[in-house]
Amino acid sequence: MAGIADRATYELPLAPPASRREEADAGDAAMPQDILGRNVIMFCRFRWLVAAVLAAAGAATAIPLVIDSLGLRGAMLWPWVLAAALVVANVGYVGWARRAGAARANAQVMLWAQIVVDLLVLTAVVHFIGSLGTFAAGAYLFHIILACIFFSRRQSLAVALVAAGMFIACVAAEQSGLATSASVFAQPAPRGLGAVNFALMIAFMIVVWYLASMLSELVRRRSRELAAANRILEQARQERMRHMLQTTHELKAPFAAIHANTQLLLKGYAGELSEAAMPIVRRIDARSRRLANEIQDMLLLANLQSLSQRAAAMVELDLAGVLAWCCQQVRDRAAERGVTLIESLQSSPARGVEEHLKMLFGNLVTNAVLYSRPGGQVRVSCHRDESGRAVACIEDRGIGIEPDKLSRIFDPYYRTAAAAQHNRESSGLGLAIVRDIVAMYGIRLKVSSAVGEGTTFEATLPLASDQPPPPADEIGAGPWRTY
């Protein structure tokens, strides 16, 4: 075999588990469930940063140079108090999120709780920095914009009203003497600036809410329209797939009959064929067998990609047994081509649907045999790695694959020129089936190859705790056959 440095390597990207997002309701629900759940965690992370900034501000005000250069009144304790309050609240949010999960109602309630507490903390910050003598109240606009993005227009209006109400209550408490007017700066604000700031801030809140909510609603409306169009396209695709499967299934029996009848003719059960007829019947036999194989692969691939399948029961199994079965299925064909199968199978516990794994490794072992040269060897091995994962390796010394073609060999119907010339009977769907099963189980599949030296496929199965549930096995009863 060529050295590792001479071999091109490609690893099939892991596909995330498919999940159907809940559609946004046209009225109140502005974000799908999973996005709302992620936003809860995102806000918690951002809150750690805010708490750190407040603590840093409190520490900075204890430095005389900072006090003098910024014109502050003196050291401040309130940033430390507010930072501690945010830390305590955040710990509670994280615990709540872990216990409640990502249910939509939980995410909505949690977001509202975070918003209210954050606005209370922000109101305290605005009060201590200076509610009317500074522009600190502009931070309310940040919460209003976020509410417009993540909530419906009515809900974002409620957030804007709560923010405006807290700001008005803060100013009213200061003006009435219920709260002492505070400012971090030693110099008082110019006369008249407070009234201007108050009027501008209330106006900004209204204008920002109106513009941001209107734009967000336009974006959500377009998203709903695109989702509806996508549903129509998906329904049309499913309908075409049903028609294709029905037609393909109907063609399966005639081609099987043609293949069976040509076998009868070739074996002389209908009388001896003339020398001129024999090559014609052989071509009919080869073509019918190839089309029957392609039809079967199309049915397998379509069923794997079907979105309507039920969750299949996964079982504990030994990968060594699966690989031994695959080798047994292809042993006769390997003998016909003069290819030696070498098995090195260690017990490797895994979890999955046995029929799916037989399809996956059956295709890989069959390809290794078909693309080997006469007299070549195919080595099939499996073991457990350091973390306990089952690892299978299928290695041949065949024609190899060009480096720039490695990333395309998993595309349906794609075949390199060398592969098409070496094996004319392939449907070009075997590795597409492999790709879908790999994505279904989260298997890491790496292929390395050198032209003229051979190809190696290495599959690492995830641990049971990391595996998503695969679709149901609606591929059909009976053992999977290789061609």
CSV table of C-alpha atoms in Angstrom, one decimal:
chain,number,residue,atom,x,y,z
A,1,MET,CA,0.0,0.0,0.0
A,2,ALA,CA,1.1,3.6,-0.5
A,3,GLY,CA,2.3,5.5,2.4
A,4,ILE,CA,-0.1,7.7,4.4
A,5,ALA,CA,1.5,10.8,3.0
A,6,ASP,CA,0.6,9.6,-0.5
A,7,ARG,CA,-3.1,9.0,0.2
A,8,ALA,CA,-5.8,11.5,0.0
A,9,THR,CA,-8.3,11.5,2.9
A,10,TYR,CA,-11.8,12.7,3.2
A,11,GLU,CA,-14.2,12.5,6.2
A,12,LEU,CA,-17.9,12.7,5.6
A,13,PRO,CA,-19.3,15.6,7.5
A,14,LEU,CA,-21.6,14.8,10.5
A,15,ALA,CA,-25.2,15.8,9.8
A,16,PRO,CA,-27.1,17.2,12.8
A,17,PRO,CA,-30.1,15.2,13.9
A,18,ALA,CA,-33.2,16.2,11.9
A,19,SER,CA,-35.7,18.0,14.1
A,20,ARG,CA,-38.9,19.6,13.0
A,21,ARG,CA,-39.2,23.1,14.4
A,22,GLU,CA,-42.6,24.2,15.6
A,23,GLU,CA,-44.0,26.8,13.3
A,24,ALA,CA,-44.4,30.3,14.6
A,25,ASP,CA,-48.0,31.2,15.3
A,26,ALA,CA,-49.3,34.1,13.3
A,27,GLY,CA,-50.4,35.9,16.4
A,28,ASP,CA,-48.4,35.6,19.6
A,29,ALA,CA,-45.6,33.1,19.0
A,30,ALA,CA,-42.8,35.0,17.4
A,31,MET,CA,-40.1,32.4,17.6
A,32,PRO,CA,-40.1,28.6,17.3
A,33,GLN,CA,-39.6,26.5,20.4
A,34,ASP,CA,-36.0,25.5,19.9
A,35,ILE,CA,-34.9,29.1,19.2
A,36,LEU,CA,-36.6,30.4,22.3
A,37,GLY,CA,-34.9,27.7,24.4
A,38,ARG,CA,-31.5,28.6,22.9
A,39,ASN,CA,-32.2,32.3,23.6
A,40,VAL,CA,-32.7,31.5,27.3
A,41,ILE,CA,-29.2,30.1,27.5
A,42,MET,CA,-27.8,32.9,25.3
A,43,PHE,CA,-29.2,35.6,27.7
A,44,CYS,CA,-27.8,33.7,30.7
A,45,ARG,CA,-24.3,33.8,29.1
A,46,PHE,CA,-24.6,37.5,28.3
A,47,ARG,CA,-25.7,38.2,31.8
A,48,TRP,CA,-22.4,36.8,33.2
A,49,LEU,CA,-20.6,39.3,31.0
A,50,VAL,CA,-22.8,42.2,32.4
A,51,ALA,CA,-22.2,41.1,35.9
A,52,ALA,CA,-18.4,41.1,35.3
A,53,VAL,CA,-18.6,44.6,33.8
A,54,LEU,CA,-20.5,45.9,36.8
A,55,ALA,CA,-18.0,44.3,39.2
A,56,ALA,CA,-15.1,45.8,37.2
A,57,ALA,CA,-16.8,49.2,37.3
A,58,GLY,CA,-17.1,48.9,41.1
A,59,ALA,CA,-13.4,47.9,41.4
A,60,ALA,CA,-12.3,50.8,39.1
A,61,THR,CA,-14.1,53.4,41.2
A,62,ALA,CA,-11.9,52.5,44.1
A,63,ILE,CA,-8.9,53.8,42.2
A,64,PRO,CA,-8.3,57.5,42.9
A,65,LEU,CA,-6.8,58.1,39.4
A,66,VAL,CA,-10.1,56.8,37.8
A,67,ILE,CA,-12.2,59.0,40.1
A,68,ASP,CA,-10.3,62.1,39.3
A,69,SER,CA,-10.0,61.5,35.5
A,70,LEU,CA,-13.7,60.7,35.1
A,71,GLY,CA,-15.0,63.3,37.6
A,72,LEU,CA,-16.8,60.8,39.8
A,73,ARG,CA,-18.1,61.4,43.2
A,74,GLY,CA,-16.0,58.7,44.8
A,75,ALA,CA,-15.9,54.9,45.3
A,76,MET,CA,-19.2,53.2,44.6
A,77,LEU,CA,-20.6,50.1,46.2
A,78,TRP,CA,-23.8,49.7,44.2
A,79,PRO,CA,-22.1,48.1,41.1
A,80,TRP,CA,-21.0,45.3,43.4
A,81,VAL,CA,-24.5,44.8,44.8
A,82,LEU,CA,-26.1,44.8,41.4
A,83,ALA,CA,-23.4,42.4,40.0
A,84,ALA,CA,-24.1,40.0,42.9
A,85,ALA,CA,-27.9,40.2,42.2
A,86,LEU,CA,-27.3,39.3,38.6
A,87,VAL,CA,-25.1,36.4,39.5
A,88,VAL,CA,-27.7,35.0,42.0
A,89,ALA,CA,-30.5,35.5,39.4
A,90,ASN,CA,-28.4,33.8,36.7
A,91,VAL,CA,-27.7,30.8,38.8
A,92,GLY,CA,-31.4,30.5,39.4
A,93,TYR,CA,-32.1,30.8,35.6
A,94,VAL,CA,-29.6,28.1,34.7
A,95,GLY,CA,-31.0,25.7,37.3
A,96,TRP,CA,-34.5,26.5,36.1
A,97,ALA,CA,-33.5,25.9,32.5
A,98,ARG,CA,-32.0,22.5,33.3
A,99,ARG,CA,-35.0,21.4,35.3
A,100,ALA,CA,-37.7,22.7,33.0
A,101,GLY,CA,-36.2,21.7,29.7
A,102,ALA,CA,-36.9,23.4,26.4
A,103,ALA,CA,-40.7,23.3,26.4
A,104,ARG,CA,-42.2,26.3,24.7
A,105,ALA,CA,-44.2,27.5,27.8
A,106,ASN,CA,-41.2,27.1,30.0
A,107,ALA,CA,-39.0,29.1,27.6
A,108,GLN,CA,-41.6,31.9,27.3
A,109,VAL,CA,-42.0,32.2,31.1
A,110,MET,CA,-38.3,32.1,31.7
A,111,LEU,CA,-37.6,34.8,29.1
A,112,TRP,CA,-40.3,37.0,30.7
A,113,ALA,CA,-38.8,36.5,34.1
A,114,GLN,CA,-35.3,37.4,32.8
A,115,ILE,CA,-36.7,40.5,31.1
A,116,VAL,CA,-38.5,41.8,34.2
A,117,VAL,CA,-35.5,41.2,36.5
A,118,ASP,CA,-33.1,42.7,34.0
A,119,LEU,CA,-35.2,45.8,33.7
A,120,LEU,CA,-35.3,46.2,37.4
A,121,VAL,CA,-31.5,45.9,37.6
A,122,LEU,CA,-31.2,48.4,34.7
A,123,THR,CA,-33.5,50.8,36.4
A,124,ALA,CA,-31.3,50.7,39.5
A,125,VAL,CA,-28.3,51.3,37.2
A,126,VAL,CA,-30.0,54.3,35.6
A,127,HIS,CA,-30.9,55.7,39.0
A,128,PHE,CA,-27.4,55.5,40.3
A,129,ILE,CA,-25.7,56.8,37.2
A,130,GLY,CA,-28.2,59.6,36.8
A,131,SER,CA,-31.7,59.1,35.4
A,132,LEU,CA,-32.1,62.6,34.0
A,133,GLY,CA,-28.6,64.1,34.1
A,134,THR,CA,-27.1,61.4,31.8
A,135,PHE,CA,-28.1,59.3,28.9
A,136,ALA,CA,-28.0,56.0,30.8
A,137,ALA,CA,-31.7,55.4,30.2
A,138,GLY,CA,-30.8,54.7,26.6
A,139,ALA,CA,-30.0,51.2,27.7
A,140,TYR,CA,-33.7,50.5,27.8
A,141,LEU,CA,-33.8,50.7,24.0
A,142,PHE,CA,-31.6,47.6,23.9
A,143,HIS,CA,-34.2,45.5,25.7
A,144,ILE,CA,-37.0,46.9,23.6
A,145,ILE,CA,-35.2,46.0,20.3
A,146,LEU,CA,-34.5,42.5,21.6
A,147,ALA,CA,-38.1,42.1,22.6
A,148,CYS,CA,-39.2,43.1,19.1
A,149,ILE,CA,-36.9,40.5,17.6
A,150,PHE,CA,-37.8,37.6,19.9
A,151,PHE,CA,-41.5,38.3,20.7
A,152,SER,CA,-44.6,39.2,18.8
A,153,ARG,CA,-45.6,42.8,18.3
A,154,ARG,CA,-48.1,42.7,21.2
A,155,GLN,CA,-45.6,41.1,23.6
A,156,SER,CA,-42.8,43.5,22.6
A,157,LEU,CA,-45.2,46.4,23.2
A,158,ALA,CA,-45.7,45.0,26.7
A,159,VAL,CA,-41.9,45.0,27.2
A,160,ALA,CA,-41.7,48.6,26.0
A,161,LEU,CA,-44.5,49.7,28.3
A,162,VAL,CA,-42.8,47.9,31.3
A,163,ALA,CA,-39.5,49.6,30.5
A,164,ALA,CA,-41.2,53.0,30.1
A,165,GLY,CA,-43.1,52.5,33.3
A,166,MET,CA,-40.0,51.6,35.3
A,167,PHE,CA,-38.2,54.7,33.9
A,168,ILE,CA,-41.2,57.0,34.7
A,169,ALA,CA,-41.5,55.4,38.2
A,170,CYS,CA,-37.8,56.0,38.8
A,171,VAL,CA,-38.0,59.7,37.8
A,172,ALA,CA,-41.2,60.2,39.8
A,173,ALA,CA,-39.7,58.6,42.9
A,174,GLU,CA,-36.7,61.0,42.6
A,175,GLN,CA,-38.8,64.1,41.9
A,176,SER,CA,-41.2,63.3,44.8
A,177,GLY,CA,-38.4,62.7,47.3
A,178,LEU,CA,-39.2,59.0,47.8
A,179,ALA,CA,-35.7,58.2,46.4
A,180,THR,CA,-32.7,60.5,46.6
A,181,SER,CA,-31.6,61.8,43.2
A,182,ALA,CA,-28.2,60.2,42.5
A,183,SER,CA,-25.5,60.6,40.0
A,184,VAL,CA,-22.0,59.2,39.7
A,185,PHE,CA,-20.6,62.5,38.5
A,186,ALA,CA,-19.5,65.2,40.8
A,187,GLN,CA,-20.6,68.1,38.5
A,188,PRO,CA,-24.4,68.6,38.4
A,189,ALA,CA,-26.1,68.4,35.1
A,190,PRO,CA,-27.1,71.6,33.3
A,191,ARG,CA,-30.5,73.0,34.2
A,192,GLY,CA,-33.3,71.9,31.9
A,193,LEU,CA,-31.3,68.9,30.7
A,194,GLY,CA,-33.4,66.5,32.8
A,195,ALA,CA,-36.7,67.5,31.2
A,196,VAL,CA,-35.2,67.2,27.7
A,197,ASN,CA,-33.8,63.8,28.5
A,198,PHE,CA,-37.0,62.6,29.9
A,199,ALA,CA,-39.1,63.7,26.9
A,200,LEU,CA,-36.5,62.4,24.4
A,201,MET,CA,-36.2,59.0,26.1
A,202,ILE,CA,-40.0,58.4,26.2
A,203,ALA,CA,-40.2,59.5,22.5
A,204,PHE,CA,-37.3,57.2,21.6
A,205,MET,CA,-38.9,54.2,23.3
A,206,ILE,CA,-42.1,54.7,21.3
A,207,VAL,CA,-40.3,55.3,18.0
A,208,VAL,CA,-37.8,52.5,18.4
A,209,TRP,CA,-40.5,50.0,19.4
A,210,TYR,CA,-42.7,51.0,16.4
A,211,LEU,CA,-39.9,50.7,13.9
A,212,ALA,CA,-38.2,47.6,15.3
A,213,SER,CA,-41.5,45.8,15.8
A,214,MET,CA,-42.7,46.7,12.3
A,215,LEU,CA,-39.5,45.4,10.7
A,216,SER,CA,-39.5,42.3,12.8
A,217,GLU,CA,-43.1,41.6,11.9
A,218,LEU,CA,-42.3,42.0,8.2
A,219,VAL,CA,-39.4,39.5,8.5
A,220,ARG,CA,-41.6,37.0,10.4
A,221,ARG,CA,-44.4,37.4,7.9
A,222,ARG,CA,-41.9,36.7,5.1
A,223,SER,CA,-40.6,33.7,7.0
A,224,ARG,CA,-44.1,32.3,7.4
A,225,GLU,CA,-44.7,32.8,3.7
A,226,LEU,CA,-41.4,31.0,2.9
A,227,ALA,CA,-42.3,28.2,5.3
A,228,ALA,CA,-45.7,27.8,3.6
A,229,ALA,CA,-44.1,27.7,0.2
A,230,ASN,CA,-41.5,25.1,1.5
A,231,ARG,CA,-44.4,22.9,2.8
A,232,ILE,CA,-46.0,23.0,-0.6
A,233,LEU,CA,-42.7,22.1,-2.3
A,234,GLU,CA,-42.1,19.3,0.3
A,235,GLN,CA,-45.6,17.9,-0.3
A,236,ALA,CA,-45.0,18.0,-4.0
A,237,ARG,CA,-41.6,16.2,-3.5
A,238,GLN,CA,-43.3,13.6,-1.4
A,239,GLU,CA,-45.9,13.1,-4.0
A,240,ARG,CA,-43.3,12.7,-6.7
A,241,MET,CA,-41.5,10.2,-4.5
A,242,ARG,CA,-44.6,8.2,-3.9
A,243,HIS,CA,-45.2,8.0,-7.7
A,244,MET,CA,-41.6,7.1,-8.3
A,245,LEU,CA,-41.7,4.4,-5.7
A,246,GLN,CA,-44.9,3.0,-7.1
A,247,THR,CA,-43.6,3.0,-10.6
A,248,THR,CA,-40.3,1.6,-9.5
A,249,HIS,CA,-42.0,-1.1,-7.5
A,250,GLU,CA,-44.1,-2.1,-10.5
A,251,LEU,CA,-41.0,-2.4,-12.7
A,252,LYS,CA,-39.2,-4.6,-10.1
A,253,ALA,CA,-41.3,-7.8,-10.9
A,254,PRO,CA,-41.0,-7.6,-14.7
A,255,PHE,CA,-37.2,-7.2,-14.6
A,256,ALA,CA,-36.9,-10.1,-12.1
A,257,ALA,CA,-39.0,-12.2,-14.5
A,258,ILE,CA,-36.8,-11.2,-17.5
A,259,HIS,CA,-33.7,-12.1,-15.5
A,260,ALA,CA,-35.2,-15.5,-14.4
A,261,ASN,CA,-36.3,-16.4,-18.0
A,262,THR,CA,-32.9,-15.5,-19.4
A,263,GLN,CA,-31.3,-17.8,-16.9
A,264,LEU,CA,-33.6,-20.6,-18.1
A,265,LEU,CA,-32.5,-19.9,-21.7
A,266,LEU,CA,-28.8,-19.7,-20.8
A,267,LYS,CA,-29.0,-23.0,-18.9
A,268,GLY,CA,-30.7,-24.8,-21.8
A,269,TYR,CA,-34.0,-25.5,-20.3
A,270,ALA,CA,-35.8,-24.2,-23.4
A,271,GLY,CA,-33.5,-25.9,-25.8
A,272,GLU,CA,-30.0,-25.2,-27.0
A,273,LEU,CA,-29.4,-21.6,-28.1
A,274,SER,CA,-27.6,-20.8,-31.3
A,275,GLU,CA,-24.2,-19.2,-31.3
A,276,ALA,CA,-25.7,-16.0,-32.6
A,277,ALA,CA,-28.5,-15.9,-29.9
A,278,MET,CA,-26.2,-16.7,-26.9
A,279,PRO,CA,-24.5,-13.3,-26.7
A,280,ILE,CA,-27.8,-11.5,-27.2
A,281,VAL,CA,-29.4,-13.4,-24.3
A,282,ARG,CA,-26.3,-12.7,-22.1
A,283,ARG,CA,-26.7,-9.0,-22.8
A,284,ILE,CA,-30.4,-9.1,-21.9
A,285,ASP,CA,-29.5,-11.0,-18.7
A,286,ALA,CA,-26.8,-8.4,-17.8
A,287,ARG,CA,-29.0,-5.4,-18.5
A,288,SER,CA,-32.0,-6.8,-16.6
A,289,ARG,CA,-29.9,-7.7,-13.6
A,290,ARG,CA,-28.4,-4.2,-13.6
A,291,LEU,CA,-31.8,-2.6,-13.8
A,292,ALA,CA,-33.2,-4.8,-11.1
A,293,ASN,CA,-30.3,-3.9,-8.8
A,294,GLU,CA,-30.7,-0.2,-9.5
A,295,ILE,CA,-34.5,-0.4,-8.8
A,296,GLN,CA,-33.7,-2.1,-5.5
A,297,ASP,CA,-31.2,0.5,-4.6
A,298,MET,CA,-33.6,3.3,-5.5
A,299,LEU,CA,-36.2,1.8,-3.2
A,300,LEU,CA,-33.7,1.5,-0.4
A,301,LEU,CA,-32.5,5.1,-0.7
A,302,ALA,CA,-36.0,6.5,-1.0
A,303,ASN,CA,-37.1,4.6,2.2
A,304,LEU,CA,-34.1,5.8,4.1
A,305,GLN,CA,-34.8,9.4,3.2
A,306,SER,CA,-38.5,9.1,3.9
A,307,LEU,CA,-39.8,11.6,6.5
A,308,SER,CA,-42.8,9.5,7.4
A,309,GLN,CA,-41.0,6.6,9.0
A,310,ARG,CA,-41.6,5.6,12.6
A,311,ALA,CA,-38.8,5.4,15.2
A,312,ALA,CA,-37.1,2.0,14.8
A,313,ALA,CA,-36.2,-0.2,17.8
A,314,MET,CA,-32.4,-0.1,18.3
A,315,VAL,CA,-30.8,-3.2,19.8
A,316,GLU,CA,-27.4,-4.1,21.3
A,317,LEU,CA,-25.3,-6.1,18.8
A,318,ASP,CA,-21.8,-7.1,18.0
A,319,LEU,CA,-20.3,-5.3,15.1
A,320,ALA,CA,-18.0,-8.3,14.4
A,321,GLY,CA,-21.1,-10.4,13.7
A,322,VAL,CA,-22.5,-7.8,11.3
A,323,LEU,CA,-19.2,-7.7,9.4
A,324,ALA,CA,-18.9,-11.4,9.3
A,325,TRP,CA,-22.4,-11.7,7.8
A,326,CYS,CA,-21.5,-9.1,5.2
A,327,CYS,CA,-18.4,-11.0,4.2
A,328,GLN,CA,-20.3,-14.2,3.9
A,329,GLN,CA,-22.8,-12.6,1.6
A,330,VAL,CA,-20.1,-11.4,-0.8
A,331,ARG,CA,-17.7,-14.4,-0.5
A,332,ASP,CA,-19.0,-16.1,-3.7
A,333,ARG,CA,-18.6,-13.0,-5.8
A,334,ALA,CA,-15.1,-12.4,-4.4
A,335,ALA,CA,-14.2,-16.0,-5.4
A,336,GLU,CA,-15.5,-15.4,-8.9
A,337,ARG,CA,-13.3,-12.3,-9.2
A,338,GLY,CA,-10.3,-14.0,-7.6
A,339,VAL,CA,-10.3,-11.6,-4.6
A,340,THR,CA,-9.3,-12.9,-1.2
A,341,LEU,CA,-11.3,-11.8,1.8
A,342,ILE,CA,-9.3,-11.4,5.0
A,343,GLU,CA,-11.2,-11.0,8.3
A,344,SER,CA,-9.8,-9.7,11.5
A,345,LEU,CA,-12.8,-9.2,13.7
A,346,GLN,CA,-12.7,-8.5,17.4
A,347,SER,CA,-15.8,-8.3,19.5
A,348,SER,CA,-17.0,-4.8,19.3
A,349,PRO,CA,-20.4,-4.1,21.0
A,350,ALA,CA,-22.5,-1.5,19.3
A,351,ARG,CA,-26.1,-0.3,19.2
A,352,GLY,CA,-28.4,0.2,16.2
A,353,VAL,CA,-30.8,-1.4,13.8
A,354,GLU,CA,-29.2,-4.5,12.5
A,355,GLU,CA,-30.7,-4.2,9.0
A,356,HIS,CA,-29.3,-0.7,8.6
A,357,LEU,CA,-25.8,-1.6,9.7
A,358,LYS,CA,-25.8,-4.6,7.3
A,359,MET,CA,-26.8,-2.3,4.5
A,360,LEU,CA,-24.0,0.2,5.4
A,361,PHE,CA,-21.2,-2.3,5.7
A,362,GLY,CA,-22.6,-4.6,3.1
A,363,ASN,CA,-22.2,-1.8,0.5
A,364,LEU,CA,-18.7,-1.0,1.7
A,365,VAL,CA,-17.5,-4.6,1.6
A,366,THR,CA,-19.2,-5.3,-1.8
A,367,ASN,CA,-17.6,-2.2,-3.3
A,368,ALA,CA,-14.2,-3.2,-1.9
A,369,VAL,CA,-14.6,-6.5,-3.8
A,370,LEU,CA,-16.0,-5.1,-7.0
A,371,TYR,CA,-13.3,-2.4,-7.3
A,372,SER,CA,-10.4,-4.8,-6.6
A,373,ARG,CA,-8.3,-6.3,-9.3
A,374,PRO,CA,-8.2,-10.1,-9.8
A,375,GLY,CA,-5.8,-11.6,-7.3
A,376,GLY,CA,-6.3,-8.7,-4.9
A,377,GLN,CA,-7.1,-8.7,-1.2
A,378,VAL,CA,-9.9,-7.1,0.9
A,379,ARG,CA,-9.2,-6.8,4.6
A,380,VAL,CA,-12.2,-6.4,6.9
A,381,SER,CA,-11.5,-5.6,10.5
A,382,CYS,CA,-13.2,-4.2,13.6
A,383,HIS,CA,-12.1,-3.3,17.2
A,384,ARG,CA,-12.9,-0.9,20.0
A,385,ASP,CA,-11.0,2.3,20.4
A,386,GLU,CA,-9.7,3.9,23.7
A,387,SER,CA,-13.1,5.5,24.4
A,388,GLY,CA,-15.0,2.2,23.8
A,389,ARG,CA,-16.4,3.1,20.4
A,390,ALA,CA,-16.7,0.3,17.8
A,391,VAL,CA,-14.5,0.9,14.8
A,392,ALA,CA,-14.8,-0.9,11.5
A,393,CYS,CA,-12.2,-0.8,8.7
A,394,ILE,CA,-12.6,-2.0,5.1
A,395,GLU,CA,-9.4,-1.9,3.1
A,396,ASP,CA,-8.8,-2.9,-0.5
A,397,ARG,CA,-5.9,-2.8,-3.0
A,398,GLY,CA,-8.0,-1.9,-5.9
A,399,ILE,CA,-8.2,0.9,-8.5
A,400,GLY,CA,-8.4,3.7,-5.9
A,401,ILE,CA,-10.1,7.1,-6.2
A,402,GLU,CA,-8.7,10.4,-7.4
A,403,PRO,CA,-8.2,13.0,-4.5
A,404,ASP,CA,-10.5,15.6,-6.1
A,405,LYS,CA,-13.3,13.0,-6.4
A,406,LEU,CA,-13.4,11.8,-2.8
A,407,SER,CA,-15.9,14.4,-1.6
A,408,ARG,CA,-18.3,13.4,-4.5
A,409,ILE,CA,-18.4,9.7,-4.3
A,410,PHE,CA,-21.3,9.8,-1.8
A,411,ASP,CA,-23.6,11.7,-4.3
A,412,PRO,CA,-26.4,9.6,-5.8
A,413,TYR,CA,-25.5,8.3,-9.3
A,414,TYR,CA,-22.0,9.8,-9.2
A,415,ARG,CA,-19.3,7.5,-10.5
A,416,THR,CA,-15.7,8.3,-11.5
A,417,ALA,CA,-14.7,7.4,-15.0
A,418,ALA,CA,-12.3,4.7,-13.7
A,419,ALA,CA,-15.1,3.2,-11.6
A,420,ALA,CA,-17.5,3.2,-14.5
A,421,GLN,CA,-15.0,1.5,-16.7
A,422,HIS,CA,-14.0,-1.1,-14.0
A,423,ASN,CA,-17.5,-2.1,-13.0
A,424,ARG,CA,-20.3,-1.3,-15.5
A,425,GLU,CA,-23.1,-2.9,-13.4
A,426,SER,CA,-23.1,-0.5,-10.5
A,427,SER,CA,-26.1,1.7,-9.9
A,428,GLY,CA,-24.1,4.5,-8.4
A,429,LEU,CA,-26.4,4.5,-5.3
A,430,GLY,CA,-24.5,2.3,-2.9
A,431,LEU,CA,-22.5,5.0,-1.3
A,432,ALA,CA,-25.5,7.4,-1.2
A,433,ILE,CA,-27.2,4.7,0.9
A,434,VAL,CA,-24.1,4.6,3.1
A,435,ARG,CA,-24.1,8.4,3.5
A,436,ASP,CA,-27.8,8.4,4.7
A,437,ILE,CA,-27.2,5.6,7.2
A,438,VAL,CA,-24.0,7.4,8.5
A,439,ALA,CA,-26.0,10.6,9.0
A,440,MET,CA,-28.8,8.7,10.6
A,441,TYR,CA,-26.6,7.3,13.3
A,442,GLY,CA,-24.0,10.0,13.7
A,443,ILE,CA,-21.2,7.7,12.5
A,444,ARG,CA,-17.8,9.1,11.6
A,445,LEU,CA,-16.8,7.8,8.2
A,446,LYS,CA,-13.4,8.5,6.9
A,447,VAL,CA,-12.2,7.4,3.5
A,448,SER,CA,-8.5,7.5,2.3
A,449,SER,CA,-7.4,6.4,-1.1
A,450,ALA,CA,-4.5,6.5,-3.6
A,451,VAL,CA,-5.1,5.9,-7.3
A,452,GLY,CA,-3.9,2.5,-8.3
A,453,GLU,CA,-3.1,1.5,-4.7
A,454,GLY,CA,-6.5,1.1,-3.1
A,455,THR,CA,-9.1,2.6,-0.8
A,456,THR,CA,-9.8,2.4,3.0
A,457,PHE,CA,-13.1,3.2,4.7
A,458,GLU,CA,-13.0,3.6,8.4
A,459,ALA,CA,-16.3,3.9,10.3
A,460,THR,CA,-16.4,4.9,14.0
A,461,LEU,CA,-19.8,4.3,15.6
A,462,PRO,CA,-20.8,6.7,18.4
A,463,LEU,CA,-21.5,5.6,21.9
A,464,ALA,CA,-25.1,4.7,22.7
A,465,SER,CA,-25.5,7.9,24.7
A,466,ASP,CA,-24.5,10.0,21.7
A,467,GLN,CA,-26.8,8.3,19.1
A,468,PRO,CA,-30.0,9.9,17.8
A,469,PRO,CA,-32.9,7.4,17.2
A,470,PRO,CA,-33.0,6.3,13.6
A,471,PRO,CA,-36.0,6.1,11.3
A,472,ALA,CA,-38.0,3.0,11.2
A,473,ASP,CA,-36.9,0.0,9.2
A,474,GLU,CA,-39.4,0.1,6.4
A,475,ILE,CA,-37.0,-1.2,3.9
A,476,GLY,CA,-38.6,-4.6,3.6
A,477,ALA,CA,-38.5,-7.9,5.3
A,478,GLY,CA,-35.9,-10.6,4.7
A,479,PRO,CA,-32.1,-10.4,4.5
A,480,TRP,CA,-30.5,-7.7,2.6
A,481,ARG,CA,-28.8,-9.0,-0.6
A,482,THR,CA,-25.7,-7.7,-2.3
A,483,TYR,CA,-25.1,-7.3,-6.1
